């Protein structure tokens, strides 16, 4: 059976995150996105330690669509090098799994 993954990414602001999240759900690339504002990031960039306020996005999708999700996020992202991490899920409630698979089914795919 198809596995579920989370795709983790961050955005510089809520508007960009919401626009991207809506596009992913509308395209059935994600069943759901969780957008968490208010994160502070500390990171090294071009030799200096930077501080930034960011928005976290967790994208819930099927493993077979993870590459499409990555490409869609990257295409819409304003960062030169966005964090896009695909995280496997060890276990998922079967009812939730059924919903997620139904919501991320490609128009030409059969389960």
PDB file of N, CA and C in Angstrom, residues 20-74:
ATOM      1  N   UNK A  20       1.058  29.110  -1.629  1.00  0.00           N
ATOM      2  CA  UNK A  20       1.653  27.839  -2.045  1.00  0.00           C
ATOM      3  C   UNK A  20       0.833  26.665  -1.531  1.00  0.00           C
ATOM      4  N   UNK A  21       0.454  26.720  -0.270  1.00  0.00           N
ATOM      5  CA  UNK A  21      -0.343  25.641   0.310  1.00  0.00           C
ATOM      6  C   UNK A  21      -1.663  25.451  -0.412  1.00  0.00           C
ATOM      7  N   UNK A  22      -2.352  26.535  -0.709  1.00  0.00           N
ATOM      8  CA  UNK A  22      -3.629  26.446  -1.436  1.00  0.00           C
ATOM      9  C   UNK A  22      -3.413  25.817  -2.816  1.00  0.00           C
ATOM     10  N   UNK A  23      -2.344  26.225  -3.508  1.00  0.00           N
ATOM     11  CA  UNK A  23      -2.056  25.674  -4.838  1.00  0.00           C
ATOM     12  C   UNK A  23      -1.804  24.166  -4.759  1.00  0.00           C
ATOM     13  N   UNK A  24      -1.099  23.716  -3.725  1.00  0.00           N
ATOM     14  CA  UNK A  24      -0.817  22.290  -3.567  1.00  0.00           C
ATOM     15  C   UNK A  24      -2.088  21.489  -3.321  1.00  0.00           C
ATOM     16  N   UNK A  25      -2.969  22.006  -2.477  1.00  0.00           N
ATOM     17  CA  UNK A  25      -4.221  21.308  -2.187  1.00  0.00           C
ATOM     18  C   UNK A  25      -5.134  21.331  -3.411  1.00  0.00           C
ATOM     19  N   UNK A  26      -5.229  22.474  -4.087  1.00  0.00           N
ATOM     20  CA  UNK A  26      -6.065  22.556  -5.290  1.00  0.00           C
ATOM     21  C   UNK A  26      -5.601  21.583  -6.371  1.00  0.00           C
ATOM     22  N   UNK A  27      -4.297  21.401  -6.501  1.00  0.00           N
ATOM     23  CA  UNK A  27      -3.737  20.487  -7.505  1.00  0.00           C
ATOM     24  C   UNK A  27      -3.751  19.030  -7.054  1.00  0.00           C
ATOM     25  N   UNK A  28      -4.261  18.759  -5.864  1.00  0.00           N
ATOM     26  CA  UNK A  28      -4.295  17.416  -5.266  1.00  0.00           C
ATOM     27  C   UNK A  28      -2.904  16.833  -5.026  1.00  0.00           C
ATOM     28  N   UNK A  29      -1.911  17.715  -4.920  1.00  0.00           N
ATOM     29  CA  UNK A  29      -0.574  17.273  -4.550  1.00  0.00           C
ATOM     30  C   UNK A  29      -0.471  17.059  -3.045  1.00  0.00           C
ATOM     31  N   UNK A  30      -1.352  17.696  -2.296  1.00  0.00           N
ATOM     32  CA  UNK A  30      -1.395  17.555  -0.839  1.00  0.00           C
ATOM     33  C   UNK A  30      -2.833  17.398  -0.397  1.00  0.00           C
ATOM     34  N   UNK A  31      -3.042  16.556   0.600  1.00  0.00           N
ATOM     35  CA  UNK A  31      -4.367  16.440   1.194  1.00  0.00           C
ATOM     36  C   UNK A  31      -4.600  17.593   2.161  1.00  0.00           C
ATOM     37  N   UNK A  32      -3.521  18.038   2.788  1.00  0.00           N
ATOM     38  CA  UNK A  32      -3.600  19.069   3.820  1.00  0.00           C
ATOM     39  C   UNK A  32      -2.231  19.710   3.975  1.00  0.00           C
ATOM     40  N   UNK A  33      -2.221  20.981   4.284  1.00  0.00           N
ATOM     41  CA  UNK A  33      -0.981  21.642   4.692  1.00  0.00           C
ATOM     42  C   UNK A  33      -1.234  22.315   6.032  1.00  0.00           C
ATOM     43  N   UNK A  34      -0.264  22.236   6.902  1.00  0.00           N
ATOM     44  CA  UNK A  34      -0.304  22.955   8.177  1.00  0.00           C
ATOM     45  C   UNK A  34       0.703  24.077   8.085  1.00  0.00           C
ATOM     46  N   UNK A  35       0.248  25.293   8.373  1.00  0.00           N
ATOM     47  CA  UNK A  35       1.102  26.469   8.307  1.00  0.00           C
ATOM     48  C   UNK A  35       1.239  27.017   9.719  1.00  0.00           C
ATOM     49  N   UNK A  36       2.485  27.099  10.175  1.00  0.00           N
ATOM     50  CA  UNK A  36       2.781  27.501  11.550  1.00  0.00           C
ATOM     51  C   UNK A  36       3.625  28.773  11.532  1.00  0.00           C
ATOM     52  N   UNK A  37       3.015  29.931  11.745  1.00  0.00           N
ATOM     53  CA  UNK A  37       3.795  31.176  11.760  1.00  0.00           C
ATOM     54  C   UNK A  37       4.564  31.338  13.063  1.00  0.00           C
ATOM     55  N   UNK A  38       5.509  32.254  13.048  1.00  0.00           N
ATOM     56  CA  UNK A  38       6.184  32.636  14.281  1.00  0.00           C
ATOM     57  C   UNK A  38       7.456  31.884  14.600  1.00  0.00           C
ATOM     58  N   UNK A  39       8.045  31.196  13.641  1.00  0.00           N
ATOM     59  CA  UNK A  39       9.283  30.480  13.899  1.00  0.00           C
ATOM     60  C   UNK A  39      10.475  31.423  13.730  1.00  0.00           C
ATOM     61  N   UNK A  40      11.455  31.286  14.585  1.00  0.00           N
ATOM     62  CA  UNK A  40      12.711  32.019  14.448  1.00  0.00           C
ATOM     63  C   UNK A  40      13.783  31.019  14.016  1.00  0.00           C
ATOM     64  N   UNK A  41      14.486  31.351  12.950  1.00  0.00           N
ATOM     65  CA  UNK A  41      15.543  30.486  12.441  1.00  0.00           C
ATOM     66  C   UNK A  41      16.898  31.164  12.602  1.00  0.00           C
ATOM     67  N   UNK A  42      17.869  30.385  13.026  1.00  0.00           N
ATOM     68  CA  UNK A  42      19.266  30.817  13.070  1.00  0.00           C
ATOM     69  C   UNK A  42      20.032  29.881  12.156  1.00  0.00           C
ATOM     70  N   UNK A  43      20.799  30.438  11.231  1.00  0.00           N
ATOM     71  CA  UNK A  43      21.483  29.621  10.248  1.00  0.00           C
ATOM     72  C   UNK A  43      22.694  30.371   9.696  1.00  0.00           C
ATOM     73  N   UNK A  44      23.614  29.604   9.141  1.00  0.00           N
ATOM     74  CA  UNK A  44      24.781  30.205   8.503  1.00  0.00           C
ATOM     75  C   UNK A  44      24.479  30.343   7.014  1.00  0.00           C
ATOM     76  N   UNK A  45      24.704  31.530   6.480  1.00  0.00           N
ATOM     77  CA  UNK A  45      24.481  31.786   5.055  1.00  0.00           C
ATOM     78  C   UNK A  45      25.577  32.693   4.535  1.00  0.00           C
ATOM     79  N   UNK A  46      26.288  32.199   3.549  1.00  0.00           N
ATOM     80  CA  UNK A  46      27.368  32.948   2.919  1.00  0.00           C
ATOM     81  C   UNK A  46      28.373  33.482   3.950  1.00  0.00           C
ATOM     82  N   UNK A  47      28.725  32.603   4.906  1.00  0.00           N
ATOM     83  CA  UNK A  47      29.765  32.905   5.875  1.00  0.00           C
ATOM     84  C   UNK A  47      29.332  33.664   7.115  1.00  0.00           C
ATOM     85  N   UNK A  48      28.077  34.056   7.203  1.00  0.00           N
ATOM     86  CA  UNK A  48      27.605  34.807   8.372  1.00  0.00           C
ATOM     87  C   UNK A  48      26.434  34.070   9.022  1.00  0.00           C
ATOM     88  N   UNK A  49      26.320  34.227  10.330  1.00  0.00           N
ATOM     89  CA  UNK A  49      25.177  33.663  11.032  1.00  0.00           C
ATOM     90  C   UNK A  49      24.023  34.651  10.905  1.00  0.00           C
ATOM     91  N   UNK A  50      22.907  34.143  10.406  1.00  0.00           N
ATOM     92  CA  UNK A  50      21.721  34.961  10.149  1.00  0.00           C
ATOM     93  C   UNK A  50      20.605  34.579  11.100  1.00  0.00           C
ATOM     94  N   UNK A  51      19.693  35.518  11.291  1.00  0.00           N
ATOM     95  CA  UNK A  51      18.472  35.275  12.056  1.00  0.00           C
ATOM     96  C   UNK A  51      17.312  35.691  11.171  1.00  0.00           C
ATOM     97  N   UNK A  52      16.301  34.848  11.110  1.00  0.00           N
ATOM     98  CA  UNK A  52      15.134  35.186  10.313  1.00  0.00           C
ATOM     99  C   UNK A  52      13.863  34.685  10.965  1.00  0.00           C
ATOM    100  N   UNK A  53      12.793  35.422  10.744  1.00  0.00           N
ATOM    101  CA  UNK A  53      11.468  34.968  11.169  1.00  0.00           C
ATOM    102  C   UNK A  53      10.833  34.293   9.969  1.00  0.00           C
ATOM    103  N   UNK A  54      10.344  33.090  10.188  1.00  0.00           N
ATOM    104  CA  UNK A  54       9.821  32.294   9.092  1.00  0.00           C
ATOM    105  C   UNK A  54       8.491  31.657   9.475  1.00  0.00           C
ATOM    106  N   UNK A  55       7.893  31.041   8.475  1.00  0.00           N
ATOM    107  CA  UNK A  55       6.660  30.287   8.623  1.00  0.00           C
ATOM    108  C   UNK A  55       6.969  28.841   8.234  1.00  0.00           C
ATOM    109  N   UNK A  56       6.600  27.899   9.070  1.00  0.00           N
ATOM    110  CA  UNK A  56       6.800  26.479   8.785  1.00  0.00           C
ATOM    111  C   UNK A  56       5.580  25.945   8.037  1.00  0.00           C
ATOM    112  N   UNK A  57       5.827  25.102   7.051  1.00  0.00           N
ATOM    113  CA  UNK A  57       4.733  24.401   6.395  1.00  0.00           C
ATOM    114  C   UNK A  57       5.014  22.911   6.418  1.00  0.00           C
ATOM    115  N   UNK A  58       4.023  22.141   6.891  1.00  0.00           N
ATOM    116  CA  UNK A  58       4.050  20.679   6.817  1.00  0.00           C
ATOM    117  C   UNK A  58       3.010  20.266   5.787  1.00  0.00           C
ATOM    118  N   UNK A  59       3.473  19.570   4.774  1.00  0.00           N
ATOM    119  CA  UNK A  59       2.623  19.155   3.669  1.00  0.00           C
ATOM    120  C   UNK A  59       2.389  17.659   3.801  1.00  0.00           C
ATOM    121  N   UNK A  60       1.127  17.251   3.844  1.00  0.00           N
ATOM    122  CA  UNK A  60       0.775  15.840   3.993  1.00  0.00           C
ATOM    123  C   UNK A  60       0.386  15.292   2.630  1.00  0.00           C
ATOM    124  N   UNK A  61       1.132  14.271   2.189  1.00  0.00           N
ATOM    125  CA  UNK A  61       0.890  13.719   0.864  1.00  0.00           C
ATOM    126  C   UNK A  61       1.284  12.258   0.818  1.00  0.00           C
ATOM    127  N   UNK A  62       1.061  11.644  -0.332  1.00  0.00           N
ATOM    128  CA  UNK A  62       1.490  10.259  -0.545  1.00  0.00           C
ATOM    129  C   UNK A  62       2.926  10.260  -1.054  1.00  0.00           C
ATOM    130  N   UNK A  63       3.663   9.219  -0.744  1.00  0.00           N
ATOM    131  CA  UNK A  63       5.081   9.139  -1.108  1.00  0.00           C
ATOM    132  C   UNK A  63       5.291   9.274  -2.612  1.00  0.00           C
ATOM    133  N   UNK A  64       4.398   8.722  -3.404  1.00  0.00           N
ATOM    134  CA  UNK A  64       4.568   8.753  -4.859  1.00  0.00           C
ATOM    135  C   UNK A  64       4.404  10.153  -5.454  1.00  0.00           C
ATOM    136  N   UNK A  65       3.886  11.098  -4.685  1.00  0.00           N
ATOM    137  CA  UNK A  65       3.718  12.468  -5.177  1.00  0.00           C
ATOM    138  C   UNK A  65       4.744  13.421  -4.565  1.00  0.00           C
ATOM    139  N   UNK A  66       5.651  12.910  -3.757  1.00  0.00           N
ATOM    140  CA  UNK A  66       6.617  13.760  -3.051  1.00  0.00           C
ATOM    141  C   UNK A  66       7.491  14.565  -4.005  1.00  0.00           C
ATOM    142  N   UNK A  67       7.926  13.965  -5.089  1.00  0.00           N
ATOM    143  CA  UNK A  67       8.778  14.687  -6.039  1.00  0.00           C
ATOM    144  C   UNK A  67       7.998  15.802  -6.737  1.00  0.00           C
ATOM    145  N   UNK A  68       6.738  15.551  -7.055  1.00  0.00           N
ATOM    146  CA  UNK A  68       5.897  16.600  -7.638  1.00  0.00           C
ATOM    147  C   UNK A  68       5.696  17.747  -6.652  1.00  0.00           C
ATOM    148  N   UNK A  69       5.507  17.407  -5.377  1.00  0.00           N
ATOM    149  CA  UNK A  69       5.351  18.423  -4.343  1.00  0.00           C
ATOM    150  C   UNK A  69       6.629  19.247  -4.241  1.00  0.00           C
ATOM    151  N   UNK A  70       7.774  18.570  -4.197  1.00  0.00           N
ATOM    152  CA  UNK A  70       9.053  19.276  -4.106  1.00  0.00           C
ATOM    153  C   UNK A  70       9.210  20.258  -5.266  1.00  0.00           C
ATOM    154  N   UNK A  71       8.929  19.809  -6.460  1.00  0.00           N
ATOM    155  CA  UNK A  71       9.068  20.667  -7.634  1.00  0.00           C
ATOM    156  C   UNK A  71       8.102  21.850  -7.582  1.00  0.00           C
ATOM    157  N   UNK A  72       6.867  21.615  -7.155  1.00  0.00           N
ATOM    158  CA  UNK A  72       5.876  22.694  -7.071  1.00  0.00           C
ATOM    159  C   UNK A  72       6.259  23.724  -6.018  1.00  0.00           C
ATOM    160  N   UNK A  73       6.748  23.263  -4.868  1.00  0.00           N
ATOM    161  CA  UNK A  73       7.182  24.194  -3.816  1.00  0.00           C
ATOM    162  C   UNK A  73       8.355  25.017  -4.329  1.00  0.00           C
ATOM    163  N   UNK A  74       9.330  24.354  -4.907  1.00  0.00           N
ATOM    164  CA  UNK A  74      10.523  25.061  -5.391  1.00  0.00           C
ATOM    165  C   UNK A  74      10.162  26.094  -6.459  1.00  0.00           C
TER     166      UNK A  74
END
